[in-house]
């Protein structure tokens, strides 16, 4: 982490200051902003202000009691969005995996204040090839207290195809003194809340009209590419999909992370140029109206 990033790190969040165009990125279920650091740095190099908040309850190790709800996660994201809007004229929102569902909900509820979407391996439901078949039984759980009795554990390759990167992530957890259960395990209550969030989002996808860019691996071990195709089909705005051929679920960390960053930057540049051109036309029309 650079000195500037360390100065602006706040309670586990990552903030990289820049110009009046901001990008708000949401980490995964049980994850943290480190998952998005490579993308955040790539965007920041172009002069954008980037904010990757650690959302209490959604972040690994932030809800040991298991009492948080998806509404709590969303409220924390709204607060982060307010903070970024106070500094930026344009805000693009994104997320990885489960974080993408929160980004989509924010885009729906604050349509006039979210200017675009960046979705990395978006997950409506975990159905990748490494998800155990018995996990499907979780869909039959209708009460959180029942779900809380369960403990769901991921299995290799844990979303990362590159073995060197996977081992680096595992070693980082060990060096921080964090239990590997935080990395590989998910409490049933946490998953139940995510299921409720996804249900809220997917029933109103057509109301989300912002231009969106999706990055999804063809061989996603955690979230099948059908998740991305459903979003492409049902979202109400223009959707671009980049299919990655040499990554697993954590596309912002895995082998093709540089490609993901390059295309994310290019998308933000095109989108903001379009917004600026539209604003210029509006000013011109307004000026002519006043002159008449």
Short mmCIF file of C-alpha atoms in Angstrom, two decimals:
data_model
loop_
_atom_site.label_atom_id
_atom_site.label_comp_id
_atom_site.label_asym_id
_atom_site.label_seq_id
_atom_site.Cartn_x
_atom_site.Cartn_y
_atom_site.Cartn_z
CA UNK A 1 0.00 0.00 0.00
CA UNK A 2 1.39 3.42 -0.96
CA UNK A 3 1.95 6.16 1.59
CA UNK A 4 -0.97 8.14 0.19
CA UNK A 5 -3.24 5.11 0.43
CA UNK A 6 -2.16 4.48 4.00
CA UNK A 7 -2.90 8.10 4.92
CA UNK A 8 -6.38 7.76 3.47
CA UNK A 9 -7.17 4.28 4.76
CA UNK A 10 -10.06 4.57 7.21
CA UNK A 11 -11.14 1.69 9.42
CA UNK A 12 -10.16 -0.88 6.84
CA UNK A 13 -11.52 1.09 3.88
CA UNK A 14 -9.40 2.19 0.94
CA UNK A 15 -9.58 5.79 -0.26
CA UNK A 16 -7.43 7.20 -3.05
CA UNK A 17 -8.11 10.91 -3.62
CA UNK A 18 -8.28 12.35 -7.12
CA UNK A 19 -10.49 14.57 -9.24
CA UNK A 20 -14.21 15.29 -9.48
CA UNK A 21 -15.02 11.92 -11.05
CA UNK A 22 -15.43 9.23 -8.40
CA UNK A 23 -15.63 5.45 -8.42
CA UNK A 24 -17.25 3.62 -5.50
CA UNK A 25 -16.42 -0.11 -5.31
CA UNK A 26 -17.94 -2.75 -3.01
CA UNK A 27 -16.09 -5.86 -1.82
CA UNK A 28 -17.46 -9.41 -1.74
CA UNK A 29 -19.41 -11.31 0.92
CA UNK A 30 -16.97 -11.97 3.75
CA UNK A 31 -14.25 -10.11 1.83
CA UNK A 32 -12.55 -6.74 2.18
CA UNK A 33 -11.35 -3.81 0.01
CA UNK A 34 -7.97 -5.48 -0.66
CA UNK A 35 -9.80 -7.53 -3.32
CA UNK A 36 -10.30 -4.31 -5.28
CA UNK A 37 -6.98 -2.59 -4.64
CA UNK A 38 -5.45 -3.39 -8.05
CA UNK A 39 -8.47 -1.98 -9.88
CA UNK A 40 -8.62 1.00 -7.53
CA UNK A 41 -4.98 1.85 -8.22
CA UNK A 42 -5.51 1.55 -11.97
CA UNK A 43 -8.44 3.95 -11.87
CA UNK A 44 -6.63 6.33 -9.53
CA UNK A 45 -3.71 6.59 -11.95
CA UNK A 46 -6.13 8.21 -14.38
CA UNK A 47 -6.98 10.89 -11.85
CA UNK A 48 -10.24 9.47 -10.49
CA UNK A 49 -11.17 9.51 -6.81
CA UNK A 50 -11.66 5.91 -5.70
CA UNK A 51 -13.41 4.77 -2.53
CA UNK A 52 -13.58 1.11 -1.48
CA UNK A 53 -15.38 1.08 1.90
CA UNK A 54 -15.25 -1.83 4.31
CA UNK A 55 -18.95 -2.44 4.93
CA UNK A 56 -19.68 -3.65 8.48
CA UNK A 57 -21.42 -7.01 8.42
CA UNK A 58 -20.55 -7.70 4.78
CA UNK A 59 -16.81 -7.63 5.47
CA UNK A 60 -15.03 -10.69 6.82
CA UNK A 61 -14.70 -10.65 10.61
CA UNK A 62 -16.92 -7.55 11.06
CA UNK A 63 -20.02 -9.37 12.31
CA UNK A 64 -18.98 -12.07 14.77
CA UNK A 65 -22.44 -12.03 16.34
CA UNK A 66 -24.15 -12.74 13.00
CA UNK A 67 -26.84 -10.12 13.72
CA UNK A 68 -26.29 -7.76 10.81
CA UNK A 69 -28.76 -7.61 7.94
CA UNK A 70 -28.39 -6.74 4.27
CA UNK A 71 -30.23 -3.52 5.06
CA UNK A 72 -27.34 -2.64 7.39
CA UNK A 73 -24.85 -3.29 4.58
CA UNK A 74 -26.87 -1.16 2.19
CA UNK A 75 -27.19 1.71 4.70
CA UNK A 76 -23.40 1.72 5.10
CA UNK A 77 -23.04 1.86 1.30
CA UNK A 78 -25.44 4.80 1.13
CA UNK A 79 -23.28 6.62 3.68
CA UNK A 80 -20.16 5.92 1.61
CA UNK A 81 -21.96 7.17 -1.50
CA UNK A 82 -22.93 10.38 0.29
CA UNK A 83 -19.30 10.91 1.29
CA UNK A 84 -18.07 10.43 -2.27
CA UNK A 85 -20.83 12.60 -3.78
CA UNK A 86 -19.73 15.44 -1.52
CA UNK A 87 -16.37 15.42 -3.36
CA UNK A 88 -17.35 14.36 -6.88
CA UNK A 89 -19.70 15.54 -9.63
CA UNK A 90 -19.87 12.12 -11.30
CA UNK A 91 -19.98 8.81 -9.41
CA UNK A 92 -19.69 5.36 -10.97
CA UNK A 93 -20.54 2.46 -8.67
CA UNK A 94 -19.33 -1.11 -8.85
CA UNK A 95 -18.71 -4.27 -6.92
CA UNK A 96 -17.26 -7.74 -7.03
CA UNK A 97 -19.33 -10.89 -6.50
CA UNK A 98 -22.01 -10.23 -3.86
CA UNK A 99 -20.90 -6.60 -3.71
CA UNK A 100 -22.31 -6.15 -7.20
CA UNK A 101 -25.82 -6.73 -5.83
CA UNK A 102 -25.43 -3.82 -3.44
CA UNK A 103 -24.09 -1.67 -6.29
CA UNK A 104 -27.13 -2.56 -8.42
CA UNK A 105 -29.53 -1.71 -5.61
CA UNK A 106 -27.86 1.66 -5.10
CA UNK A 107 -28.15 2.34 -8.83
CA UNK A 108 -31.87 1.54 -8.66
CA UNK A 109 -32.64 3.55 -5.53
CA UNK A 110 -30.45 6.54 -6.41
CA UNK A 111 -30.83 6.53 -10.17
CA UNK A 112 -30.05 10.23 -10.63
CA UNK A 113 -26.90 10.02 -8.49
CA UNK A 114 -25.27 6.90 -9.96
CA UNK A 115 -23.84 7.49 -13.43
CA UNK A 116 -22.64 4.00 -14.39
CA UNK A 117 -21.90 0.47 -13.19
CA UNK A 118 -18.79 -1.72 -13.01
CA UNK A 119 -19.68 -5.32 -12.13
CA UNK A 120 -16.92 -7.88 -11.51
CA UNK A 121 -18.09 -11.53 -11.52
CA UNK A 122 -21.57 -10.44 -10.36
CA UNK A 123 -23.32 -13.05 -8.25
CA UNK A 124 -27.07 -13.39 -8.06
CA UNK A 125 -26.59 -16.84 -6.54
CA UNK A 126 -23.37 -18.88 -6.02
CA UNK A 127 -23.67 -21.71 -8.54
CA UNK A 128 -20.15 -22.19 -9.90
CA UNK A 129 -18.54 -25.56 -10.53
CA UNK A 130 -16.72 -25.59 -7.16
CA UNK A 131 -19.89 -24.97 -5.13
CA UNK A 132 -20.93 -28.24 -3.40
CA UNK A 133 -24.20 -29.69 -4.67
CA UNK A 134 -25.66 -29.77 -1.16
CA UNK A 135 -25.42 -25.96 -1.13
CA UNK A 136 -28.56 -25.94 -3.29
CA UNK A 137 -30.50 -27.15 -0.25
CA UNK A 138 -29.86 -23.74 1.30
CA UNK A 139 -32.46 -22.30 -1.09
CA UNK A 140 -35.05 -24.23 0.95
CA UNK A 141 -34.14 -22.42 4.19
CA UNK A 142 -36.76 -19.76 4.93
CA UNK A 143 -35.77 -18.64 8.43
CA UNK A 144 -32.55 -16.93 9.41
CA UNK A 145 -32.30 -18.70 12.76
CA UNK A 146 -32.20 -22.03 10.92
CA UNK A 147 -29.61 -20.70 8.47
CA UNK A 148 -27.49 -19.47 11.39
CA UNK A 149 -27.05 -23.06 12.56
CA UNK A 150 -25.20 -23.82 9.33
CA UNK A 151 -21.60 -23.15 8.33
CA UNK A 152 -20.76 -23.10 4.64
CA UNK A 153 -17.19 -23.69 3.60
CA UNK A 154 -15.60 -22.92 0.25
CA UNK A 155 -13.30 -25.41 -1.41
CA UNK A 156 -10.28 -25.05 -3.67
CA UNK A 157 -9.43 -23.12 -5.78
CA UNK A 158 -11.20 -20.43 -3.71
CA UNK A 159 -11.90 -18.17 -6.69
CA UNK A 160 -8.28 -17.85 -7.85
CA UNK A 161 -6.91 -19.83 -10.78
CA UNK A 162 -3.29 -18.70 -10.43
CA UNK A 163 -1.72 -20.90 -7.75
CA UNK A 164 0.99 -18.37 -6.91
CA UNK A 165 -1.58 -15.63 -6.26
CA UNK A 166 -3.78 -18.05 -4.31
CA UNK A 167 -0.89 -19.00 -2.03
CA UNK A 168 0.02 -15.33 -1.59
CA UNK A 169 -3.51 -14.53 -0.41
CA UNK A 170 -3.47 -17.46 2.03
CA UNK A 171 -0.03 -16.47 3.38
CA UNK A 172 -1.23 -12.86 3.82
CA UNK A 173 -4.10 -14.06 6.01
CA UNK A 174 -1.73 -16.15 8.10
CA UNK A 175 0.72 -13.27 8.54
CA UNK A 176 -2.10 -11.00 9.75
CA UNK A 177 -3.06 -13.57 12.35
CA UNK A 178 -6.52 -13.97 10.84
CA UNK A 179 -8.09 -17.43 10.93
CA UNK A 180 -8.36 -19.11 7.54
CA UNK A 181 -11.99 -19.78 8.39
CA UNK A 182 -12.57 -16.07 7.68
CA UNK A 183 -11.23 -16.65 4.18
CA UNK A 184 -12.86 -19.99 3.38
CA UNK A 185 -15.95 -20.10 5.59
CA UNK A 186 -19.28 -18.24 5.53
CA UNK A 187 -21.84 -18.28 8.29
CA UNK A 188 -25.28 -19.46 7.24
CA UNK A 189 -26.87 -16.26 8.52
CA UNK A 190 -24.60 -14.18 6.31
CA UNK A 191 -25.53 -16.24 3.26
CA UNK A 192 -29.23 -16.03 4.16
CA UNK A 193 -29.02 -12.23 4.24
CA UNK A 194 -27.30 -12.24 0.86
CA UNK A 195 -30.06 -14.43 -0.55
CA UNK A 196 -32.61 -11.87 0.68
CA UNK A 197 -30.64 -9.01 -0.87
CA UNK A 198 -30.37 -10.79 -4.22
CA UNK A 199 -34.11 -11.48 -4.20
CA UNK A 200 -34.80 -7.76 -3.70
CA UNK A 201 -32.49 -6.79 -6.57
CA UNK A 202 -33.35 -9.39 -9.20
CA UNK A 203 -37.12 -8.79 -9.14
CA UNK A 204 -36.61 -5.18 -10.33
CA UNK A 205 -33.60 -5.40 -12.63
CA UNK A 206 -35.45 -3.65 -15.45
CA UNK A 207 -35.60 -0.45 -13.39
CA UNK A 208 -31.79 -0.16 -13.44
CA UNK A 209 -31.02 1.85 -16.57
CA UNK A 210 -27.41 2.99 -16.11
CA UNK A 211 -24.78 1.94 -18.66
CA UNK A 212 -23.07 -1.14 -17.20
CA UNK A 213 -19.85 -3.04 -17.84
CA UNK A 214 -19.66 -6.66 -16.66
CA UNK A 215 -16.47 -8.72 -16.35
CA UNK A 216 -17.10 -12.42 -15.85
CA UNK A 217 -14.92 -15.53 -16.23
CA UNK A 218 -16.14 -18.29 -18.52
CA UNK A 219 -15.07 -20.93 -15.96
CA UNK A 220 -16.13 -19.19 -12.76
CA UNK A 221 -15.76 -21.62 -9.87
CA UNK A 222 -18.08 -19.68 -7.57
CA UNK A 223 -20.62 -17.91 -9.78
CA UNK A 224 -21.58 -19.41 -13.13
CA UNK A 225 -21.50 -17.09 -16.13
CA UNK A 226 -25.29 -17.45 -16.35
CA UNK A 227 -25.39 -14.78 -13.62
CA UNK A 228 -23.81 -12.28 -16.01
CA UNK A 229 -26.03 -13.29 -18.91
CA UNK A 230 -29.15 -12.81 -16.80
CA UNK A 231 -28.05 -9.28 -15.95
CA UNK A 232 -27.25 -8.58 -19.59
CA UNK A 233 -30.73 -9.78 -20.56
CA UNK A 234 -32.77 -8.11 -17.80
CA UNK A 235 -31.06 -4.83 -16.89
CA UNK A 236 -32.85 -1.82 -18.34
CA UNK A 237 -29.81 -0.04 -19.78
CA UNK A 238 -26.93 -0.70 -22.14
CA UNK A 239 -24.81 -3.62 -20.93
CA UNK A 240 -21.30 -4.57 -22.08
CA UNK A 241 -19.95 -8.00 -21.13
CA UNK A 242 -16.28 -9.02 -21.17
CA UNK A 243 -15.87 -12.80 -20.92
CA UNK A 244 -12.52 -13.78 -19.40
CA UNK A 245 -10.89 -17.03 -20.51
CA UNK A 246 -8.08 -17.41 -17.96
CA UNK A 247 -9.50 -16.42 -14.58
CA UNK A 248 -11.72 -17.79 -11.87
CA UNK A 249 -14.12 -15.85 -9.66
CA UNK A 250 -11.83 -13.18 -8.18
CA UNK A 251 -11.20 -11.43 -11.49
CA UNK A 252 -9.69 -8.37 -9.80
CA UNK A 253 -6.90 -10.53 -8.33
CA UNK A 254 -6.44 -13.38 -10.79
CA UNK A 255 -4.36 -13.81 -13.96
CA UNK A 256 -6.30 -11.36 -16.13
CA UNK A 257 -6.49 -8.54 -13.60
CA UNK A 258 -4.49 -6.22 -15.89
CA UNK A 259 -6.99 -6.77 -18.70
CA UNK A 260 -9.84 -6.10 -16.27
CA UNK A 261 -8.22 -2.84 -15.14
CA UNK A 262 -7.50 -1.67 -18.70
CA UNK A 263 -11.07 -2.27 -19.84
CA UNK A 264 -12.57 -0.81 -16.68
CA UNK A 265 -10.52 2.38 -17.16
CA UNK A 266 -11.50 2.56 -20.82
CA UNK A 267 -15.17 2.14 -19.90
CA UNK A 268 -15.03 4.92 -17.31
CA UNK A 269 -13.27 7.21 -19.78
CA UNK A 270 -15.89 6.62 -22.48
CA UNK A 271 -18.75 6.98 -20.04
CA UNK A 272 -17.51 10.22 -18.50
CA UNK A 273 -16.79 11.70 -21.94
CA UNK A 274 -20.38 10.94 -22.93
CA UNK A 275 -21.65 12.57 -19.72
CA UNK A 276 -19.51 15.67 -20.35
CA UNK A 277 -20.74 15.96 -23.95
CA UNK A 278 -24.36 15.65 -22.81
CA UNK A 279 -23.81 18.36 -20.19
CA UNK A 280 -22.19 20.64 -22.78
CA UNK A 281 -25.16 20.24 -25.13
CA UNK A 282 -27.56 21.01 -22.26
CA UNK A 283 -25.64 24.19 -21.45
CA UNK A 284 -25.68 25.21 -25.11
CA UNK A 285 -29.43 24.65 -25.40
CA UNK A 286 -30.04 26.53 -22.18
CA UNK A 287 -27.84 29.41 -23.40
CA UNK A 288 -29.77 29.69 -26.66
CA UNK A 289 -33.05 29.66 -24.76
CA UNK A 290 -31.94 32.56 -22.57
CA UNK A 291 -30.68 34.48 -25.61
CA UNK A 292 -34.07 34.20 -27.27
#
